[in-house]
PDB file of C-alpha atoms in Angstrom:
ATOM      1  CA  MET A   1     -28.811 -12.010  57.619  1.00 45.00           C
ATOM      2  CA  LYS A   2     -25.469 -13.744  57.054  1.00 41.00           C
ATOM      3  CA  ASN A   3     -26.877 -15.451  53.965  1.00 45.00           C
ATOM      4  CA  ILE A   4     -28.072 -12.100  52.553  1.00 45.00           C
ATOM      5  CA  LEU A   5     -24.645 -10.524  53.140  1.00 41.00           C
ATOM      6  CA  PHE A   6     -22.957 -13.486  51.487  1.00 41.00           C
ATOM      7  CA  LEU A   7     -25.156 -13.153  48.395  1.00 41.00           C
ATOM      8  CA  LEU A   8     -24.462  -9.400  48.188  1.00 41.00           C
ATOM      9  CA  ILE A   9     -20.698 -10.035  48.258  1.00 40.00           C
ATOM     10  CA  ILE A  10     -21.006 -12.558  45.388  1.00 38.00           C
ATOM     11  CA  LEU A  11     -23.109 -10.151  43.292  1.00 41.00           C
ATOM     12  CA  ILE A  12     -20.624  -7.297  43.833  1.00 39.00           C
ATOM     13  CA  GLY A  13     -17.764  -9.591  42.797  1.00 44.00           C
ATOM     14  CA  LEU A  14     -19.534 -10.665  39.604  1.00 39.00           C
ATOM     15  CA  THR A  15     -20.328  -7.049  38.676  1.00 41.00           C
ATOM     16  CA  SER A  16     -16.703  -6.067  39.233  1.00 39.00           C
ATOM     17  CA  CYS A  17     -15.456  -8.871  36.985  1.00 39.00           C
ATOM     18  CA  LYS A  18     -17.940  -7.874  34.276  1.00 38.00           C
ATOM     19  CA  ASP A  19     -16.838  -4.221  34.349  1.00 41.00           C
ATOM     20  CA  ASN A  20     -13.170  -5.203  34.253  1.00 38.00           C
ATOM     21  CA  SER A  21     -13.816  -7.462  31.268  1.00 35.00           C
ATOM     22  CA  LYS A  22     -15.330  -4.512  29.373  1.00 35.00           C
ATOM     23  CA  LYS A  23     -12.179  -2.477  29.950  1.00 32.00           C
ATOM     24  CA  GLN A  24     -10.000  -5.222  28.475  1.00 33.00           C
ATOM     25  CA  THR A  25     -12.042  -5.764  25.313  1.00 35.00           C
ATOM     26  CA  ALA A  26     -12.421  -3.456  22.315  1.00 37.00           C
ATOM     27  CA  PRO A  27     -14.999  -3.693  19.518  1.00 37.00           C
ATOM     28  CA  ASP A  28     -12.232  -4.220  16.925  1.00 41.00           C
ATOM     29  CA  GLU A  29     -10.377  -6.775  19.028  1.00 39.00           C
ATOM     30  CA  THR A  30      -9.282 -10.004  17.376  1.00 42.00           C
ATOM     31  CA  SER A  31      -6.497 -12.205  18.690  1.00 45.00           C
ATOM     32  CA  ASN A  32      -4.340  -9.368  20.019  1.00 50.00           C
ATOM     33  CA  PRO A  33      -6.031  -7.631  22.963  1.00 55.00           C
ATOM     34  CA  ILE A  34      -5.245  -3.926  23.363  1.00 58.00           C
ATOM     35  CA  ASP A  35      -5.507  -2.332  26.785  1.00 54.00           C
ATOM     36  CA  TYR A  36      -7.546   0.859  26.335  1.00 55.00           C
ATOM     37  CA  SER A  37      -7.546   1.620  30.041  1.00 56.00           C
ATOM     38  CA  VAL A  38      -4.399   3.717  29.442  1.00 70.00           C
ATOM     39  CA  GLU A  39      -5.261   7.181  28.139  1.00 88.00           C
ATOM     40  CA  MET A  40      -4.609   7.433  24.415  1.00 92.00           C
ATOM     41  CA  THR A  41      -2.727  10.243  22.688  1.00 94.00           C
ATOM     42  CA  GLU A  42      -4.459  12.456  20.106  1.00 94.00           C
ATOM     43  CA  GLU A  43      -2.659  10.524  17.369  1.00 94.00           C
ATOM     44  CA  GLN A  44      -3.957   7.218  18.727  1.00 96.00           C
ATOM     45  CA  LYS A  45      -7.489   8.575  19.018  1.00 95.00           C
ATOM     46  CA  ASP A  46      -7.366   9.739  15.402  1.00 95.00           C
ATOM     47  CA  LEU A  47      -5.948   6.400  14.272  1.00 96.00           C
ATOM     48  CA  LYS A  48      -8.645   4.459  16.111  1.00 96.00           C
ATOM     49  CA  LYS A  49     -11.371   6.690  14.676  1.00 95.00           C
ATOM     50  CA  ASN A  50     -10.252   6.916  11.052  1.00 96.00           C
ATOM     51  CA  ALA A  51      -8.363   3.731  10.163  1.00 98.00           C
ATOM     52  CA  ILE A  52     -10.331   1.676   7.615  1.00 98.00           C
ATOM     53  CA  PRO A  53      -9.975  -2.066   8.319  1.00 98.00           C
ATOM     54  CA  ILE A  54      -9.031  -4.354   5.431  1.00 98.00           C
ATOM     55  CA  GLU A  55      -9.923  -8.029   5.324  1.00 98.00           C
ATOM     56  CA  SER A  56      -8.330  -8.811   1.957  1.00 98.00           C
ATOM     57  CA  LEU A  57      -5.828  -6.668   0.039  1.00 98.00           C
ATOM     58  CA  SER A  58      -7.099  -7.930  -3.305  1.00 96.00           C
ATOM     59  CA  LYS A  59     -10.816  -7.544  -2.443  1.00 97.00           C
ATOM     60  CA  LEU A  60     -11.281  -4.069  -0.964  1.00 98.00           C
ATOM     61  CA  SER A  61     -14.481  -2.693   0.549  1.00 98.00           C
ATOM     62  CA  ASN A  62     -16.602   0.236  -0.591  1.00 98.00           C
ATOM     63  CA  LYS A  63     -15.324   2.166   2.444  1.00 98.00           C
ATOM     64  CA  ILE A  64     -11.912   2.178   0.782  1.00 98.00           C
ATOM     65  CA  TYR A  65     -13.482   3.516  -2.402  1.00 98.00           C
ATOM     66  CA  ASP A  66     -15.185   6.306  -0.465  1.00 98.00           C
ATOM     67  CA  GLU A  67     -11.753   7.321   0.842  1.00 98.00           C
ATOM     68  CA  ILE A  68     -10.075   7.420  -2.585  1.00 98.00           C
ATOM     69  CA  ALA A  69     -13.031   8.456  -4.787  1.00 98.00           C
ATOM     70  CA  ASN A  70     -12.064  12.131  -5.162  1.00 98.00           C
ATOM     71  CA  PHE A  71      -8.421  11.502  -6.065  1.00 98.00           C
ATOM     72  CA  GLU A  72      -7.075  11.364  -9.631  1.00 98.00           C
ATOM     73  CA  ILE A  73      -3.552  10.051  -9.000  1.00 98.00           C
ATOM     74  CA  LEU A  74      -2.940   7.356  -6.396  1.00 98.00           C
ATOM     75  CA  MET A  75       0.726   6.530  -5.865  1.00 98.00           C
ATOM     76  CA  ILE A  76       1.620   3.349  -3.980  1.00 98.00           C
ATOM     77  CA  GLY A  77       5.149   3.083  -2.607  1.00 98.00           C
ATOM     78  CA  GLU A  78       6.725  -0.230  -1.714  1.00 98.00           C
ATOM     79  CA  MET A  79       9.899  -1.816  -0.491  1.00 97.00           C
ATOM     80  CA  HIS A  80      10.763  -3.808  -3.600  1.00 97.00           C
ATOM     81  CA  GLY A  81      10.663  -7.548  -3.197  1.00 97.00           C
ATOM     82  CA  THR A  82       7.487  -7.642  -1.088  1.00 98.00           C
ATOM     83  CA  ASN A  83       4.043  -9.093  -1.802  1.00 98.00           C
ATOM     84  CA  GLU A  84       1.590  -6.807  -0.050  1.00 98.00           C
ATOM     85  CA  PRO A  85       1.831  -3.529  -2.059  1.00 98.00           C
ATOM     86  CA  ALA A  86       1.400  -5.356  -5.376  1.00 98.00           C
ATOM     87  CA  GLU A  87      -1.630  -7.194  -4.027  1.00 98.00           C
ATOM     88  CA  PHE A  88      -3.065  -3.920  -2.706  1.00 98.00           C
ATOM     89  CA  ALA A  89      -2.404  -2.200  -6.050  1.00 98.00           C
ATOM     90  CA  TYR A  90      -4.452  -4.837  -7.838  1.00 98.00           C
ATOM     91  CA  GLY A  91      -7.224  -4.668  -5.245  1.00 98.00           C
ATOM     92  CA  LEU A  92      -7.362  -0.889  -5.596  1.00 98.00           C
ATOM     93  CA  CYS A  93      -7.489  -1.062  -9.400  1.00 98.00           C
ATOM     94  CA  GLU A  94     -10.206  -3.711  -9.340  1.00 98.00           C
ATOM     95  CA  LEU A  95     -12.226  -1.598  -6.894  1.00 98.00           C
ATOM     96  CA  ILE A  96     -11.917   1.539  -9.043  1.00 98.00           C
ATOM     97  CA  ALA A  97     -12.764  -0.364 -12.233  1.00 98.00           C
ATOM     98  CA  LYS A  98     -15.878  -1.770 -10.556  1.00 98.00           C
ATOM     99  CA  HIS A  99     -17.099   1.728  -9.649  1.00 98.00           C
ATOM    100  CA  GLU A 100     -15.837   3.729 -12.631  1.00 98.00           C
ATOM    101  CA  GLY A 101     -15.472   1.260 -15.495  1.00 98.00           C
ATOM    102  CA  SER A 102     -11.725   1.585 -16.017  1.00 98.00           C
ATOM    103  CA  VAL A 103      -8.466   2.505 -14.317  1.00 98.00           C
ATOM    104  CA  ILE A 104      -4.845   2.856 -15.394  1.00 98.00           C
ATOM    105  CA  MET A 105      -2.122   0.902 -13.602  1.00 98.00           C
ATOM    106  CA  ALA A 106       1.307   2.493 -14.162  1.00 98.00           C
ATOM    107  CA  MET A 107       4.274   0.414 -12.998  1.00 98.00           C
ATOM    108  CA  GLU A 108       7.970   1.163 -12.464  1.00 98.00           C
ATOM    109  CA  ILE A 109       8.985  -0.929 -15.455  1.00 98.00           C
ATOM    110  CA  ARG A 110      10.698   0.124 -18.676  1.00 98.00           C
ATOM    111  CA  ALA A 111       8.252  -0.286 -21.570  1.00 98.00           C
ATOM    112  CA  SER A 112      10.970  -1.645 -23.891  1.00 97.00           C
ATOM    113  CA  LEU A 113      11.356  -4.632 -21.552  1.00 97.00           C
ATOM    114  CA  MET A 114       7.668  -5.501 -21.957  1.00 98.00           C
ATOM    115  CA  ASN A 115       7.566  -5.614 -25.758  1.00 96.00           C
ATOM    116  CA  ASN A 116       4.987  -7.994 -27.238  1.00 94.00           C
ATOM    117  CA  LEU A 117       2.886  -8.034 -24.055  1.00 98.00           C
ATOM    118  CA  SER A 118      -0.676  -9.104 -24.863  1.00 97.00           C
ATOM    119  CA  ASP A 119      -3.849  -9.882 -22.936  1.00 96.00           C
ATOM    120  CA  GLU A 120      -3.786 -13.478 -24.168  1.00 96.00           C
ATOM    121  CA  MET A 121      -0.477 -14.344 -22.494  1.00 97.00           C
ATOM    122  CA  SER A 122      -0.187 -17.098 -19.929  1.00 96.00           C
ATOM    123  CA  ILE A 123       2.038 -16.872 -16.872  1.00 95.00           C
ATOM    124  CA  SER A 124       4.635 -18.987 -18.672  1.00 94.00           C
ATOM    125  CA  GLU A 125       4.614 -16.625 -21.661  1.00 96.00           C
ATOM    126  CA  LEU A 126       4.909 -13.559 -19.404  1.00 96.00           C
ATOM    127  CA  LYS A 127       8.029 -15.058 -17.856  1.00 96.00           C
ATOM    128  CA  GLU A 128       9.666 -14.953 -21.286  1.00 95.00           C
ATOM    129  CA  LEU A 129       9.381 -11.147 -21.560  1.00 97.00           C
ATOM    130  CA  ASP A 130      12.705  -9.355 -21.122  1.00 97.00           C
ATOM    131  CA  PHE A 131      11.724  -7.761 -17.807  1.00 97.00           C
ATOM    132  CA  PHE A 132      10.971 -11.068 -16.121  1.00 97.00           C
ATOM    133  CA  ARG A 133      13.764 -12.977 -17.886  1.00 94.00           C
ATOM    134  CA  GLY A 134      16.387 -10.519 -16.678  1.00 92.00           C
ATOM    135  CA  LYS A 135      18.374 -10.827 -13.477  1.00 90.00           C
ATOM    136  CA  ASN A 136      16.362  -9.838 -10.407  1.00 92.00           C
ATOM    137  CA  PHE A 137      18.452  -6.941  -9.166  1.00 90.00           C
ATOM    138  CA  ASP A 138      16.171  -5.102  -6.715  1.00 95.00           C
ATOM    139  CA  GLY A 139      13.181  -7.400  -6.189  1.00 96.00           C
ATOM    140  CA  ARG A 140      10.835  -5.883  -8.743  1.00 97.00           C
ATOM    141  CA  ASN A 141      10.909  -8.603 -11.379  1.00 96.00           C
ATOM    142  CA  GLY A 142       9.788 -11.319  -9.000  1.00 96.00           C
ATOM    143  CA  VAL A 143       6.623 -13.327  -8.448  1.00 97.00           C
ATOM    144  CA  ALA A 144       4.613 -10.463  -6.870  1.00 98.00           C
ATOM    145  CA  TRP A 145       4.910  -8.209  -9.921  1.00 98.00           C
ATOM    146  CA  LEU A 146       4.547 -11.137 -12.313  1.00 98.00           C
ATOM    147  CA  ASP A 147       1.219 -12.023 -10.704  1.00 98.00           C
ATOM    148  CA  LEU A 148       0.148  -8.367 -10.742  1.00 98.00           C
ATOM    149  CA  VAL A 149       0.836  -8.031 -14.471  1.00 98.00           C
ATOM    150  CA  TYR A 150      -0.937 -11.327 -15.190  1.00 98.00           C
ATOM    151  CA  LYS A 151      -4.077 -10.436 -13.199  1.00 98.00           C
ATOM    152  CA  SER A 152      -4.134  -6.945 -14.740  1.00 98.00           C
ATOM    153  CA  ILE A 153      -4.010  -8.109 -18.359  1.00 98.00           C
ATOM    154  CA  LYS A 154      -6.858 -10.521 -17.605  1.00 98.00           C
ATOM    155  CA  ASN A 155      -9.041  -7.728 -16.166  1.00 98.00           C
ATOM    156  CA  ASP A 156     -10.828  -5.744 -18.895  1.00 97.00           C
ATOM    157  CA  GLY A 157     -11.159  -2.714 -16.610  1.00 98.00           C
ATOM    158  CA  ILE A 158      -7.391  -2.288 -16.022  1.00 98.00           C
ATOM    159  CA  ILE A 159      -5.199  -0.489 -18.567  1.00 98.00           C
ATOM    160  CA  LEU A 160      -1.542  -1.367 -17.972  1.00 98.00           C
ATOM    161  CA  LYS A 161       1.205   1.237 -18.539  1.00 98.00           C
ATOM    162  CA  PHE A 162       4.964   1.248 -17.885  1.00 98.00           C
ATOM    163  CA  ILE A 163       6.615   4.487 -16.768  1.00 98.00           C
ATOM    164  CA  ASP A 164      10.286   3.770 -16.005  1.00 98.00           C
ATOM    165  CA  ASN A 165      11.371   5.170 -19.364  1.00 97.00           C
ATOM    166  CA  PRO A 166      14.422   7.429 -19.779  1.00 94.00           C
ATOM    167  CA  TYR A 167      14.230  10.947 -21.162  1.00 93.00           C
ATOM    168  CA  PRO A 168      17.453  12.523 -22.496  1.00 90.00           C
ATOM    169  CA  SER A 169      19.186  14.716 -19.879  1.00 91.00           C
ATOM    170  CA  SER A 170      16.319  14.181 -17.416  1.00 95.00           C
ATOM    171  CA  PRO A 171      16.477  12.682 -13.900  1.00 97.00           C
ATOM    172  CA  ARG A 172      14.744   9.324 -13.533  1.00 97.00           C
ATOM    173  CA  ASP A 173      11.943  10.662 -11.310  1.00 98.00           C
ATOM    174  CA  SER A 174      11.345  13.527 -13.702  1.00 98.00           C
ATOM    175  CA  SER A 175      11.060  11.027 -16.558  1.00 98.00           C
ATOM    176  CA  MET A 176       8.507   8.939 -14.679  1.00 98.00           C
ATOM    177  CA  TYR A 177       6.545  12.083 -13.787  1.00 98.00           C
ATOM    178  CA  ARG A 178       6.451  13.026 -17.484  1.00 98.00           C
ATOM    179  CA  GLU A 179       5.107   9.600 -18.367  1.00 98.00           C
ATOM    180  CA  ILE A 180       2.341  10.010 -15.762  1.00 98.00           C
ATOM    181  CA  ARG A 181       1.596  13.511 -17.029  1.00 98.00           C
ATOM    182  CA  ASN A 182       1.288  12.302 -20.641  1.00 98.00           C
ATOM    183  CA  ILE A 183      -0.976   9.429 -19.605  1.00 98.00           C
ATOM    184  CA  HIS A 184      -3.161  11.846 -17.627  1.00 98.00           C
ATOM    185  CA  ILE A 185      -3.425  14.317 -20.511  1.00 98.00           C
ATOM    186  CA  LYS A 186      -4.584  11.534 -22.847  1.00 98.00           C
ATOM    187  CA  ASN A 187      -6.956  10.062 -20.225  1.00 98.00           C
ATOM    188  CA  PRO A 188      -8.143  13.036 -18.124  1.00 98.00           C
ATOM    189  CA  ASN A 189     -11.161  11.251 -16.672  1.00 97.00           C
ATOM    190  CA  THR A 190      -9.463   7.990 -15.730  1.00 98.00           C
ATOM    191  CA  LYS A 191      -7.767   7.448 -12.383  1.00 98.00           C
ATOM    192  CA  ILE A 192      -4.101   6.477 -12.433  1.00 99.00           C
ATOM    193  CA  VAL A 193      -2.669   4.091  -9.834  1.00 98.00           C
ATOM    194  CA  THR A 194       1.130   3.934  -9.761  1.00 98.00           C
ATOM    195  CA  LEU A 195       3.342   1.300  -8.149  1.00 98.00           C
ATOM    196  CA  THR A 196       6.961   2.283  -7.539  1.00 98.00           C
ATOM    197  CA  GLY A 197       9.585   2.153  -4.840  1.00 97.00           C
ATOM    198  CA  ASN A 198       8.508   4.177  -1.799  1.00 96.00           C
ATOM    199  CA  VAL A 199      11.224   6.758  -2.439  1.00 97.00           C
ATOM    200  CA  HIS A 200       9.637   7.766  -5.732  1.00 98.00           C
ATOM    201  CA  ASN A 201       6.131   8.559  -4.432  1.00 97.00           C
ATOM    202  CA  SER A 202       7.443  11.050  -1.863  1.00 98.00           C
ATOM    203  CA  PHE A 203       6.205  14.650  -1.988  1.00 98.00           C
ATOM    204  CA  ILE A 204       9.452  15.953  -0.489  1.00 97.00           C
ATOM    205  CA  PRO A 205      12.980  15.484  -1.880  1.00 97.00           C
ATOM    206  CA  LEU A 206      14.714  12.357  -0.629  1.00 97.00           C
ATOM    207  CA  PHE A 207      18.481  11.831  -0.867  1.00 95.00           C
ATOM    208  CA  ASP A 208      18.666  15.394  -2.234  1.00 96.00           C
ATOM    209  CA  LYS A 209      16.521  14.574  -5.264  1.00 97.00           C
ATOM    210  CA  VAL A 210      13.019  15.714  -6.197  1.00 98.00           C
ATOM    211  CA  ARG A 211      10.765  12.685  -6.528  1.00 98.00           C
ATOM    212  CA  ILE A 212       7.691  11.886  -8.648  1.00 98.00           C
ATOM    213  CA  GLY A 213       5.367  13.214  -5.953  1.00 98.00           C
ATOM    214  CA  GLY A 214       7.244  16.498  -5.848  1.00 98.00           C
ATOM    215  CA  TYR A 215       7.081  16.965  -9.610  1.00 98.00           C
ATOM    216  CA  LEU A 216       3.346  16.238  -9.617  1.00 98.00           C
ATOM    217  CA  LEU A 217       2.687  18.817  -6.897  1.00 98.00           C
ATOM    218  CA  LYS A 218       4.632  21.466  -8.816  1.00 98.00           C
ATOM    219  CA  ASP A 219       2.632  20.890 -12.008  1.00 98.00           C
ATOM    220  CA  SER A 220      -0.448  22.937 -11.168  1.00 98.00           C
ATOM    221  CA  VAL A 221      -1.334  23.192 -14.873  1.00 98.00           C
ATOM    222  CA  ASN A 222      -2.094  19.494 -15.254  1.00 98.00           C
ATOM    223  CA  PHE A 223      -2.778  18.350 -11.687  1.00 98.00           C
ATOM    224  CA  ASP A 224      -4.807  19.443  -8.685  1.00 98.00           C
ATOM    225  CA  SER A 225      -2.589  18.904  -5.645  1.00 97.00           C
ATOM    226  CA  LYS A 226      -5.654  18.047  -3.551  1.00 97.00           C
ATOM    227  CA  LYS A 227      -6.377  15.109  -5.849  1.00 98.00           C
ATOM    228  CA  ILE A 228      -2.977  13.426  -5.504  1.00 98.00           C
ATOM    229  CA  MET A 229      -2.732  10.595  -2.985  1.00 98.00           C
ATOM    230  CA  SER A 230       0.539   9.044  -1.874  1.00 98.00           C
ATOM    231  CA  ILE A 231       0.401   5.762   0.069  1.00 98.00           C
ATOM    232  CA  ASN A 232       3.343   4.140   1.857  1.00 97.00           C
ATOM    233  CA  HIS A 233       3.441   0.580   3.122  1.00 98.00           C
ATOM    234  CA  VAL A 234       3.981   0.244   6.898  1.00 97.00           C
ATOM    235  CA  PHE A 235       4.453  -3.048   8.743  1.00 98.00           C
ATOM    236  CA  SER A 236       5.572  -4.472  12.089  1.00 98.00           C
ATOM    237  CA  GLU A 237       7.567  -7.558  11.121  1.00 98.00           C
ATOM    238  CA  GLY A 238       8.359  -9.962   8.328  1.00 98.00           C
ATOM    239  CA  SER A 239      10.716 -10.444   5.414  1.00 98.00           C
ATOM    240  CA  MET A 240      11.552  -8.947   2.034  1.00 97.00           C
ATOM    241  CA  LEU A 241      13.804  -9.563  -0.935  1.00 95.00           C
ATOM    242  CA  ASN A 242      16.368  -6.763  -0.663  1.00 89.00           C
ATOM    243  CA  ASN A 243      19.536  -5.559  -2.321  1.00 91.00           C
ATOM    244  CA  ASP A 244      21.576  -3.648   0.255  1.00 85.00           C
ATOM    245  CA  GLY A 245      24.437  -3.145  -2.192  1.00 86.00           C
ATOM    246  CA  THR A 246      25.852  -6.615  -1.690  1.00 89.00           C
ATOM    247  CA  GLY A 247      23.362  -8.479  -3.840  1.00 91.00           C
ATOM    248  CA  LEU A 248      19.788  -9.691  -3.659  1.00 93.00           C
ATOM    249  CA  LYS A 249      18.902 -11.574  -0.484  1.00 93.00           C
ATOM    250  CA  ILE A 250      16.146 -12.102   2.045  1.00 95.00           C
ATOM    251  CA  SER A 251      16.082  -9.537   4.863  1.00 94.00           C
ATOM    252  CA  THR A 252      14.237 -10.162   8.117  1.00 96.00           C
ATOM    253  CA  ILE A 253      12.472  -7.412  10.072  1.00 96.00           C
ATOM    254  CA  GLU A 254      12.152  -8.148  13.769  1.00 97.00           C
ATOM    255  CA  ARG A 255       8.901  -7.157  15.448  1.00 97.00           C
ATOM    256  CA  GLU A 256       8.818  -3.865  17.341  1.00 94.00           C
ATOM    257  CA  ASP A 257       6.000  -2.001  19.071  1.00 96.00           C
ATOM    258  CA  ASN A 258       4.671   1.015  17.183  1.00 96.00           C
ATOM    259  CA  ILE A 259       1.618   3.270  17.271  1.00 96.00           C
ATOM    260  CA  TYR A 260      -0.190   0.972  14.839  1.00 97.00           C
ATOM    261  CA  ASN A 261       0.158  -2.399  16.562  1.00 97.00           C
ATOM    262  CA  THR A 262      -0.271  -0.945  20.062  1.00 96.00           C
ATOM    263  CA  THR A 263      -3.427   1.026  19.207  1.00 97.00           C
ATOM    264  CA  LEU A 264      -5.365  -1.267  16.871  1.00 96.00           C
ATOM    265  CA  SER A 265      -5.659  -5.003  16.603  1.00 94.00           C
ATOM    266  CA  HIS A 266      -6.568  -4.951  12.898  1.00 96.00           C
ATOM    267  CA  ASP A 267      -3.977  -6.877  10.887  1.00 97.00           C
ATOM    268  CA  MET A 268      -4.487  -4.549   7.906  1.00 98.00           C
ATOM    269  CA  PHE A 269      -5.942  -1.098   7.355  1.00 98.00           C
ATOM    270  CA  LEU A 270      -5.762   2.104   5.295  1.00 98.00           C
ATOM    271  CA  TYR A 271      -5.189   5.298   7.242  1.00 98.00           C
ATOM    272  CA  LYS A 272      -5.049   8.976   6.300  1.00 96.00           C
ATOM    273  CA  LYS A 273      -2.213  10.617   8.178  1.00 90.00           C
ATOM    274  CA  PHE A 274      -2.466  13.841  10.191  1.00 86.00           C
ATOM    275  CA  PRO A 275      -2.135  16.929   7.906  1.00 83.00           C
ATOM    276  CA  GLU A 276       1.100  17.927   9.639  1.00 83.00           C
ATOM    277  CA  GLU A 277       2.511  14.478   8.834  1.00 87.00           C
ATOM    278  CA  GLN A 278       1.624  14.558   5.135  1.00 91.00           C
ATOM    279  CA  ASN A 279       4.849  16.114   3.897  1.00 92.00           C
ATOM    280  CA  GLU A 280       6.034  12.810   2.443  1.00 95.00           C
ATOM    281  CA  CYS A 281       2.788  10.892   1.873  1.00 97.00           C
ATOM    282  CA  THR A 282      -0.920  11.334   2.613  1.00 97.00           C
ATOM    283  CA  HIS A 283      -1.840   7.764   3.620  1.00 98.00           C
ATOM    284  CA  ILE A 284      -0.382   4.522   4.843  1.00 97.00           C
ATOM    285  CA  ILE A 285      -1.398   0.964   4.067  1.00 98.00           C
ATOM    286  CA  TYR A 286      -0.621  -1.084   7.169  1.00 98.00           C
ATOM    287  CA  THR A 287      -0.107  -4.828   7.203  1.00 98.00           C
ATOM    288  CA  ASP A 288       1.008  -6.379  10.447  1.00 98.00           C
ATOM    289  CA  LYS A 289       3.366  -8.637   8.506  1.00 98.00           C
ATOM    290  CA  VAL A 290       5.311  -8.097   5.309  1.00 98.00           C
ATOM    291  CA  THR A 291       6.297 -11.107   3.205  1.00 98.00           C
ATOM    292  CA  ALA A 292       9.036 -11.555   0.638  1.00 98.00           C
ATOM    293  CA  SER A 293       8.158 -11.876  -3.030  1.00 98.00           C
ATOM    294  CA  GLY A 294       9.361 -15.110  -4.602  1.00 95.00           C
ATOM    295  CA  ILE A 295      12.121 -15.299  -7.173  1.00 93.00           C
ATOM    296  CA  ILE A 296      11.157 -16.453 -10.678  1.00 93.00           C
ATOM    297  CA  LYS A 297      13.409 -19.478 -11.069  1.00 80.00           C
ATOM    298  CA  LYS A 298      14.812 -20.492 -14.438  1.00 68.00           C
ATOM    299  CA  ASP A 299      13.372 -23.963 -14.171  1.00 50.00           C
ATOM    300  CA  ASP A 300       9.923 -22.356 -13.752  1.00 45.00           C
ATOM    301  CA  ARG A 301      10.063 -20.832 -17.209  1.00 41.00           C
TER     302      ARG A 301
END
C-alpha cells in the first residue's frame, strides 16, 4: 500500500510540473518567455491575435502582402538615421513588385540632388551624387538610404521617385503631397510606397502643421481614404543617428517595457492598430532593436 501511495504522489507531481510548464510557454515564444498566466488586456489580446511576425525586413512573407494588398498609398515613417525602416521599405517594394509587377518608391529627397541617377550606377558612383556628397545633416543621406537607392535601381520592378521638391509659396508637406498626387495621377494602378520622417506621414497635424497624411486624406478627388496606409516604426531599444539641434550624433535609447515587448516575443512584426488609435497612423512596424545608419565617409568615396 505504501508503495502504491508513493507512486501516486510521484505521478501527481509530474502532472503538476507538466501543467505549469504549459502556462509558462507560448506558441510564439523564442528566447524571451512571456508569462501569459496574467490576464491580458483587450489591447494585448488584439496584438497577440493580429500581429504578423517578420523574420526578415527585406524578405517579407505573403501574409504581409495580404495585409497591404488593398491599399494604394503606403507611407513609412522613420526616425532619420536608422536602418530598419529603409530595409522594410525595400522589402515591401520587392514584395509588391513580385505580386503586381511594379511599384513606385517615393523618397524624401530633392530630385535636383539626384541628377544623372541611372540604373547602371555602382555604389561608388551613387556616392558622388549631390545628395550623398552633401553634409549629413539629419541622418537621411547615410548608408541606409544609399543602400536602399542602390538596391532599388537594380530591381526592375521598382520605380524610384523623389518628392522633397519645393513649390512656390507652399508648405513643405503640401509640396510633397502634390508630388505624390501627380505620381498617382500618372500611375493610377501602381502602388506608391513613401519613405519620409515619421512626422510627415501623420494623418493629424503635428507641431501645428498639416502633414502629408492629412493632405492625402483631404483629397477625396484623387484618393480613397480607406486605401491609404501609414506605418510608424516602433522599437524598444537601440541607437540612431540624430540631430537634436546641436549637430549630428549617435543617440542611445535605453530599453523600457511596453505593450509590444511584454505581450509578444517576436523580435519584429507588422501590426494594425485599433481604429480608435489610428488618428496618426494605421499600422506600426515593430523591431525590438533599432540600429543607427552609418555615415558615408569621405575616404569611402
